[in-house]
Coordinates of C-alpha atoms in Angstrom, one line a residue:
M1 CA 32.1 -59.8 13.6
K2 CA 33.5 -59.2 10.1
S3 CA 35.0 -55.8 9.4
P4 CA 33.1 -53.7 6.7
T5 CA 34.1 -54.2 3.2
P6 CA 35.7 -51.3 1.3
T7 CA 32.4 -50.8 -0.6
L8 CA 30.4 -50.6 2.5
K9 CA 32.9 -48.1 4.0
L10 CA 32.6 -45.9 0.9
L11 CA 28.8 -46.1 1.0
A12 CA 28.7 -45.1 4.7
A13 CA 31.0 -42.2 4.1
L14 CA 28.8 -40.9 1.2
L15 CA 25.6 -41.2 3.3
L16 CA 27.3 -39.4 6.2
G17 CA 28.5 -36.6 3.9
M18 CA 25.0 -36.2 2.4
G19 CA 23.4 -36.0 5.9
L20 CA 25.9 -33.3 7.0
A21 CA 25.3 -31.3 3.9
A22 CA 21.6 -31.4 4.4
C23 CA 22.0 -30.2 8.0
S24 CA 24.3 -27.5 6.9
N25 CA 21.7 -26.3 4.3
L26 CA 19.1 -26.0 7.1
K27 CA 21.2 -24.3 9.7
E28 CA 24.1 -22.5 8.2
P29 CA 23.8 -18.7 8.4
A30 CA 24.4 -16.8 5.2
S31 CA 28.0 -15.9 4.5
A32 CA 29.1 -12.3 4.2
G33 CA 29.1 -12.7 0.4
S34 CA 25.7 -14.2 0.0
I35 CA 22.7 -12.2 -1.1
R36 CA 19.5 -11.9 0.9
A37 CA 16.2 -10.2 0.2
V38 CA 15.5 -7.0 2.1
P39 CA 11.7 -6.9 2.2
D40 CA 10.1 -3.6 1.1
T41 CA 7.8 -3.2 4.1
S42 CA 6.7 0.3 3.1
R43 CA 6.6 1.5 6.7
S44 CA 4.6 4.5 7.6
T45 CA 7.3 7.0 6.9
A46 CA 8.2 8.9 3.8
A47 CA 11.8 8.6 4.7
D48 CA 11.6 4.8 4.5
P49 CA 15.0 3.7 3.3
D50 CA 14.9 2.9 -0.4
P51 CA 15.8 -0.8 -0.5
D52 CA 17.3 -0.1 -3.9
Y53 CA 17.5 -1.6 -5.0
A54 CA 17.0 -4.3 -2.7
A55 CA 15.7 -6.1 -5.7
E56 CA 19.3 -7.1 -6.0
G57 CA 18.8 -9.0 -2.8
A58 CA 15.8 -11.0 -4.1
P59 CA 16.2 -14.8 -3.5
Q60 CA 17.3 -16.8 -6.5
S61 CA 15.4 -20.0 -7.3
S62 CA 17.5 -23.0 -8.0
A63 CA 15.1 -23.9 -10.8
R64 CA 16.3 -21.0 -13.0
S65 CA 19.6 -19.2 -13.7
P66 CA 20.3 -16.0 -11.7
R67 CA 19.1 -12.8 -13.2
K68 CA 20.8 -9.5 -13.4
P69 CA 20.0 -7.6 -10.2
L70 CA 17.7 -4.6 -10.5
V71 CA 19.4 -1.4 -9.4
A72 CA 17.5 1.9 -9.3
P73 CA 19.2 4.6 -11.4
S74 CA 19.6 8.2 -10.3
P75 CA 16.4 10.2 -10.0
I76 CA 15.3 12.1 -13.0
K77 CA 12.1 14.0 -14.0
F78 CA 9.0 12.0 -13.3
E79 CA 7.8 11.6 -16.9
D80 CA 11.3 10.6 -18.1
A81 CA 11.6 8.0 -15.2
I82 CA 8.3 6.4 -16.2
T83 CA 9.4 6.2 -19.9
R84 CA 12.7 4.8 -18.9
A85 CA 11.2 2.1 -16.6
G86 CA 8.3 1.4 -18.9
D87 CA 10.4 0.8 -22.0
K88 CA 12.7 -1.6 -20.2
L89 CA 9.7 -3.4 -18.5
F90 CA 7.9 -4.0 -21.8
E91 CA 11.1 -5.1 -23.6
D92 CA 11.8 -7.6 -20.8
A93 CA 8.2 -8.8 -21.0
L94 CA 8.5 -9.4 -24.8
A95 CA 11.7 -11.3 -24.3
E96 CA 10.1 -13.5 -21.6
L97 CA 6.8 -14.1 -23.4
G98 CA 7.8 -14.3 -27.1
S99 CA 6.0 -12.9 -30.1
G100 CA 2.4 -14.0 -29.3
K101 CA -0.4 -11.4 -29.0
R102 CA -1.5 -10.6 -25.4
A103 CA -4.0 -8.3 -23.8
V104 CA -2.7 -6.1 -21.0
V105 CA -4.9 -4.8 -18.1
I106 CA -3.7 -2.1 -15.7
D107 CA -4.8 -2.4 -12.1
P108 CA -4.5 1.3 -11.1
L109 CA -1.1 2.2 -9.6
I110 CA -0.9 3.4 -6.0
D111 CA 1.3 5.1 -3.4
A112 CA 2.8 2.2 -1.4
N113 CA 2.8 4.1 1.9
T114 CA -0.9 4.9 1.9
G115 CA -2.5 2.6 -0.7
A116 CA -4.0 5.7 -2.4
Q117 CA -4.2 6.7 -6.0
T118 CA -2.7 10.1 -6.5
V119 CA -2.4 12.7 -9.3
S120 CA 0.9 11.2 -10.3
T121 CA 0.0 7.5 -10.0
V122 CA -2.8 8.2 -12.5
K123 CA -0.4 9.9 -14.8
M124 CA 1.9 6.9 -14.5
G125 CA -0.9 4.6 -15.7
Q126 CA -1.8 7.0 -18.6
Q127 CA 1.8 7.3 -19.7
L128 CA 2.4 3.5 -19.6
Q129 CA -0.8 2.9 -21.5
A130 CA 0.3 5.4 -24.2
L131 CA 3.7 3.6 -24.3
L132 CA 2.0 0.2 -24.9
K133 CA 0.2 1.6 -27.9
Q134 CA 3.5 2.4 -29.7
R135 CA 4.3 0.3 -32.8
R136 CA 7.2 -1.6 -31.2
Y137 CA 4.8 -3.0 -28.6
S138 CA 2.1 -4.0 -31.2
N139 CA 2.0 -7.5 -29.6
F140 CA 0.2 -5.9 -26.6
T141 CA -3.4 -4.7 -26.6
V142 CA -4.5 -2.6 -23.7
K143 CA -7.9 -3.5 -22.2
P144 CA -9.8 -1.9 -19.3
L145 CA -9.9 -3.5 -15.9
T146 CA -13.2 -5.4 -15.9
R147 CA -14.4 -8.9 -14.9
Q148 CA -14.8 -9.7 -18.6
S149 CA -11.2 -8.7 -19.5
L150 CA -9.9 -10.6 -16.4
A151 CA -11.6 -13.8 -17.6
E152 CA -9.4 -13.7 -20.6
Q153 CA -6.3 -14.2 -18.3
P154 CA -4.4 -11.2 -19.7
L155 CA -1.1 -9.7 -18.6
L156 CA -1.6 -7.6 -15.5
L157 CA 0.4 -4.4 -15.0
I158 CA 0.7 -3.0 -11.5
G159 CA 3.0 -0.4 -10.0
T160 CA 3.8 1.8 -7.0
L161 CA 5.1 5.3 -6.4
T162 CA 6.6 5.9 -3.0
P163 CA 8.5 8.8 -1.3
V164 CA 11.8 7.6 -0.1
N165 CA 15.1 8.9 1.3
V166 CA 18.1 7.7 -0.6
E167 CA 20.5 8.4 2.3
R168 CA 18.4 6.2 4.6
A169 CA 18.0 9.1 7.0
I170 CA 15.2 9.0 9.5
D171 CA 12.8 12.0 10.1
T172 CA 13.9 13.9 7.0
P173 CA 12.0 14.8 3.9
P174 CA 12.1 12.4 1.0
D175 CA 14.7 13.1 -1.7
A176 CA 13.2 10.9 -4.4
F177 CA 10.1 8.9 -5.4
R178 CA 10.7 5.2 -6.0
V179 CA 8.9 3.6 -8.9
W180 CA 8.2 -0.1 -9.0
L181 CA 6.6 -1.6 -12.1
T182 CA 5.6 -5.3 -12.5
V183 CA 3.9 -7.5 -15.1
I184 CA 2.0 -10.6 -14.0
D185 CA 0.8 -13.3 -16.5
L186 CA -2.6 -14.3 -15.2
K187 CA -2.3 -17.6 -17.2
T188 CA 0.5 -18.8 -15.0
R189 CA -0.1 -16.3 -12.1
R190 CA 3.6 -15.5 -12.1
V191 CA 5.7 -12.4 -12.5
V192 CA 7.2 -12.1 -16.0
A193 CA 8.9 -8.6 -15.8
K194 CA 9.9 -6.1 -13.2
Q195 CA 11.6 -2.7 -13.2
I196 CA 12.6 -0.1 -10.5
D197 CA 13.3 3.6 -11.1
R198 CA 13.4 6.9 -9.3
A199 CA 11.9 10.3 -9.9
T200 CA 12.8 13.7 -8.5
V201 CA 10.6 15.0 -5.7
G202 CA 9.7 18.2 -7.4
S203 CA 8.3 16.5 -10.5
V204 CA 5.8 14.3 -8.5
N205 CA 2.4 15.4 -7.3
P206 CA 1.3 13.1 -4.4
E207 CA -2.1 14.7 -3.9
P208 CA -4.7 12.0 -3.5
L209 CA -7.7 11.6 -5.8
P210 CA -11.1 12.7 -4.4
Y211 CA -12.2 9.3 -3.2
F212 CA -8.9 8.8 -1.2
R213 CA -8.9 12.4 0.0
D214 CA -12.4 12.1 1.4
S215 CA -12.2 8.5 2.9
P216 CA -12.3 8.3 6.7
S217 CA -9.4 5.8 6.7
W218 CA -6.4 5.0 4.6
H219 CA -6.2 1.8 2.7
K220 CA -3.4 -0.7 3.5
D221 CA -5.5 -3.7 4.2
K222 CA -4.7 -7.4 3.3
T223 CA -5.6 -6.9 -0.4
V224 CA -3.6 -3.8 -0.9
M225 CA -0.6 -5.3 0.9
G226 CA -0.9 -8.3 -1.5
Y227 CA -0.7 -5.8 -4.4
I228 CA 2.3 -4.1 -2.9
N229 CA 4.1 -7.4 -2.1
S230 CA 3.5 -8.7 -5.7
C231 CA 4.8 -5.4 -7.2
Q232 CA 7.9 -4.7 -5.1
V233 CA 11.0 -6.5 -3.9
N234 CA 9.2 -9.5 -2.3
T235 CA 8.8 -11.1 -5.8
Q236 CA 11.1 -11.4 -8.7
V237 CA 10.6 -12.7 -12.3
G238 CA 9.3 -16.2 -12.2
D239 CA 7.8 -16.0 -8.7
P240 CA 4.1 -16.4 -8.1
A241 CA 2.1 -13.3 -7.4
D242 CA 0.4 -12.9 -4.0
P243 CA -2.6 -15.3 -4.0
D244 CA -4.7 -13.1 -1.8
Y245 CA -4.3 -10.2 -4.2
L246 CA -5.1 -12.4 -7.3
S247 CA -8.1 -13.9 -5.7
R248 CA -9.7 -10.5 -5.2
L249 CA -9.1 -9.2 -8.7
P250 CA -12.8 -9.5 -9.7
A251 CA -13.6 -7.3 -6.7
A252 CA -10.9 -4.9 -7.8
A253 CA -12.5 -4.5 -11.2
V254 CA -15.9 -3.4 -9.6
I255 CA -14.1 -1.2 -7.0
N256 CA -12.3 0.5 -9.8
E257 CA -15.6 1.3 -11.6
A258 CA -17.0 2.6 -8.2
M259 CA -14.0 4.9 -7.7
L260 CA -14.2 6.3 -11.2
A261 CA -17.9 7.0 -10.6
Y262 CA -17.2 8.7 -7.3
N263 CA -14.4 10.8 -8.7
D264 CA -16.8 11.9 -11.5
G265 CA -19.5 12.9 -8.9
K266 CA -21.8 10.0 -9.8
I267 CA -22.5 9.2 -6.1
G268 CA -25.6 7.0 -6.6
D269 CA -23.8 4.9 -9.2
A270 CA -20.8 4.6 -7.0
N271 CA -22.9 3.5 -4.0
A272 CA -24.5 0.7 -6.1
L273 CA -21.1 -0.5 -7.3
Y274 CA -19.6 -0.5 -3.8
K275 CA -22.6 -2.7 -2.7
E276 CA -21.9 -5.0 -5.5
A277 CA -18.2 -5.1 -4.7
S278 CA -18.9 -6.0 -1.1
G279 CA -20.0 -9.5 -2.2
L280 CA -16.8 -10.1 -4.0
A281 CA -14.2 -8.4 -1.8
D282 CA -12.5 -9.5 1.4
R283 CA -14.8 -8.9 4.4
G284 CA -12.5 -6.2 5.8
D285 CA -11.7 -4.5 2.4
L286 CA -11.2 -0.9 3.4
R287 CA -11.8 0.4 -0.1
V288 CA -15.3 -1.1 0.0
L289 CA -16.1 0.0 3.5
N290 CA -14.8 3.6 2.9
G291 CA -16.8 3.7 -0.3
L292 CA -20.0 2.6 1.3
Y293 CA -19.6 5.2 4.1
L294 CA -18.7 8.1 1.7
T295 CA -21.5 7.5 -0.8
S296 CA -24.1 6.8 1.9
W297 CA -23.1 10.0 3.7
Q298 CA -23.3 12.1 0.6
L299 CA -26.7 10.6 -0.4
G300 CA -28.0 11.7 3.0
Q301 CA -28.3 8.1 4.2
R302 CA -27.0 8.7 7.7
D303 CA -28.0 5.3 9.2
A304 CA -26.2 3.4 6.4
A305 CA -23.2 5.7 6.7
Q306 CA -23.0 5.0 10.4
D307 CA -23.3 1.3 9.8
A308 CA -20.5 1.3 7.3
F309 CA -18.3 3.4 9.6
G310 CA -19.0 0.9 12.5
R311 CA -17.8 -1.9 10.2
L312 CA -14.7 0.1 9.5
V313 CA -13.9 0.4 13.2
A314 CA -14.7 -3.2 13.9
S315 CA -12.4 -4.3 11.1
G316 CA -9.7 -2.1 12.5
L317 CA -10.1 -3.5 16.0
E318 CA -9.8 -7.0 14.6
A319 CA -6.7 -6.1 12.7
R320 CA -5.3 -4.3 15.8
R321 CA -4.9 -1.0 14.0
L322 CA -7.4 1.7 13.1
P323 CA -5.9 3.9 10.4
M324 CA -8.6 6.7 10.8
K325 CA -8.0 10.1 9.2
L326 CA -8.8 12.5 12.0
L327 CA -6.8 15.3 10.5
F328 CA -5.5 18.6 12.0
K329 CA -4.8 22.1 10.9
P330 CA -1.0 22.7 10.6
G331 CA 0.7 23.5 13.9
T332 CA -2.5 23.1 16.0
V333 CA -4.6 20.6 17.9
N334 CA -7.7 21.8 16.0
F335 CA -9.4 19.5 13.5
N336 CA -9.7 20.3 9.9
D337 CA -13.0 22.2 9.4
L338 CA -13.4 21.9 5.6
G339 CA -16.9 21.4 4.4
D340 CA -18.9 19.2 6.8
L341 CA -15.9 17.5 8.3
P342 CA -16.7 18.8 11.8
T343 CA -20.1 17.0 11.6
Q344 CA -18.5 13.8 10.2
Y345 CA -15.8 13.8 12.9
Q346 CA -18.5 13.9 15.6
L347 CA -20.0 10.7 14.1
W348 CA -16.6 9.1 13.8
L349 CA -15.7 9.8 17.4
A350 CA -19.1 8.6 18.7
T351 CA -18.9 5.4 16.7
M352 CA -15.3 4.7 17.7
A353 CA -16.1 5.2 21.4
R354 CA -19.1 2.9 21.0
E355 CA -17.3 0.1 19.2
A356 CA -14.2 0.3 21.4
G357 CA -16.5 0.2 24.5
K358 CA -18.0 -3.1 23.3
T359 CA -14.6 -4.9 23.5
P360 CA -12.2 -5.5 26.4
A361 CA -9.3 -4.3 24.2
C362 CA -6.9 -1.5 25.1
M363 CA -5.9 1.2 22.6
K364 CA -3.1 3.6 22.2
V365 CA -3.9 6.9 20.5
V366 CA -0.8 7.9 18.5
G367 CA -0.4 11.5 17.3
H368 CA 1.6 12.5 14.2
T369 CA 2.8 15.8 12.5
S370 CA 4.0 16.9 9.2
R371 CA 7.6 17.7 8.5
T372 CA 7.7 21.3 9.4
G373 CA 9.2 22.8 12.5
S374 CA 11.7 21.3 14.9
A375 CA 11.7 17.7 15.9
S376 CA 11.2 18.6 19.6
A377 CA 8.2 20.8 18.7
N378 CA 6.7 18.1 16.6
E379 CA 7.1 15.6 19.4
R380 CA 5.1 17.8 21.8
L381 CA 2.5 18.7 19.2
S382 CA 1.9 15.1 18.2
L383 CA 1.4 14.1 21.9
R384 CA -1.1 17.0 22.4
R385 CA -3.1 15.8 19.4
A386 CA -3.3 12.3 20.9
E387 CA -4.3 13.6 24.3
A388 CA -7.0 15.8 22.8
V389 CA -8.6 12.9 20.9
S390 CA -8.3 10.5 23.9
K391 CA -10.2 13.0 26.0
L392 CA -13.0 13.3 23.4
L393 CA -13.3 9.5 23.3
E394 CA -13.3 9.2 27.1
G395 CA -16.0 11.8 27.3
R396 CA -18.3 9.6 25.1
D397 CA -17.6 6.4 27.1
R398 CA -16.1 6.6 30.6
S399 CA -15.1 2.9 30.6
L400 CA -12.4 3.8 28.1
R401 CA -10.5 5.9 30.6
T402 CA -8.7 2.8 31.9
R403 CA -8.1 1.4 28.5
L404 CA -6.7 4.3 26.5
S405 CA -3.1 5.4 26.5
V406 CA -1.5 8.1 24.4
G407 CA 1.8 8.7 22.5
G408 CA 3.3 11.1 20.0
V409 CA 5.8 10.2 17.3
G410 CA 6.3 13.7 15.8
S411 CA 7.0 13.4 12.1
R412 CA 9.0 10.2 12.3
E413 CA 6.2 8.1 10.7
A414 CA 5.1 10.7 8.1
L415 CA 3.4 8.9 5.2
I416 CA 4.0 11.7 2.7
G417 CA 6.8 13.7 4.4
L418 CA 7.0 16.7 2.0
G419 CA 6.5 19.3 4.7
T420 CA 4.2 21.4 2.4
D421 CA 1.4 21.8 5.0
D422 CA -1.3 21.6 2.4
Q423 CA -3.6 18.9 0.9
R424 CA -0.7 16.9 -0.4
D425 CA 0.6 16.0 3.1
A426 CA -2.6 16.4 5.1
L427 CA -2.4 12.7 6.0
D428 CA 0.8 13.4 8.0
R429 CA -1.2 15.5 10.5
R430 CA -3.3 12.7 11.9
V431 CA -3.9 10.5 14.9
E432 CA -4.3 6.7 14.6
F433 CA -5.4 4.0 17.0
R434 CA -3.4 0.8 17.8
V435 CA -4.8 -2.1 19.8
V436 CA -2.3 -2.9 22.5
D437 CA -2.1 -5.4 25.4
C438 CA -3.8 -4.2 28.5
I439 CA -1.4 -3.8 31.4

């Protein structure tokens, strides 16, 4: 057999080198100097470490040149932080898009820990809208969030405001609110501009709007998580926005109308709009199910309210987590007794027991506290809250006695974390239900 010619030897060496390089790209761990994304998971704690700035860890696409990392500046007064971030965001959008005229639609900004609109997220939207109307941004025209405006494929502005702890400490009050702002071009369905900033704690009001305050559950379902993922560190400029979020934008437009009607006390109009939205939204959309429950209850339609709440519970069981808002008075195991909440809580507990009794699933009842008092006292109090609710459920369906367990996490998973013991951090004094494997 003849020995290989020099040309064949060279070709073989090149092919071998290419194969080794491909394997290396698949298997080689990141070096100490490489940059990796740190996903902003927005865990259920107000002291969630601020990923800072983890936007600087966003993956770089080989199809475009690396961009300057986003790094959150030092916290300043809320209004000043929004102006600082908004100006930079809109300047970057102009640089990316050129001088053409574009409509801008704002999908209401939210708290990323709870999915709720708050006093300050509304102010963010209003301030950004006013900024867009300034002369230097004359290329942009602000339009309302409607199905008609979405059909024009405008720019979409989204944003989150989240309590964080800069020192990455656990079980401590937040020392800043993180601001994420993102612009998505609905023509390309890609992100065209992003900014991160921080506001001082004392300048932010995290009190939820009436609809979110009154809802029986909080709102981090698949659609809301798609909003958050599109807005925060999981995307960078040039990346596609979350497809689940974008596909539900027509529903978001109707839901927005319904929420505005509810907040204005137009309960009948809101009920009709939530019914309309139910045909457009994801089957388990918590904003729709909460809205149908709230408006039916306030219209005196008890059977419709119970049906809507049953669908809320069934959706939670399917998702393996029921983020119900059974809330407590500070420092006690007594439920909030504002208005007709005691009557509503009786319906909630009866429905949860009935729906849970229909399935073979096991559930863990987890108690929570706000950030006042000692850590040890909060651990005990959170466990007592879980035990109290577990007993109430077992009293309504004896078959649950072998399928319920309890636990308390103190204030380690506070969603607000301010420790004010008022309406602003009411959601921290809760129990929630997690579907677990039966032992």
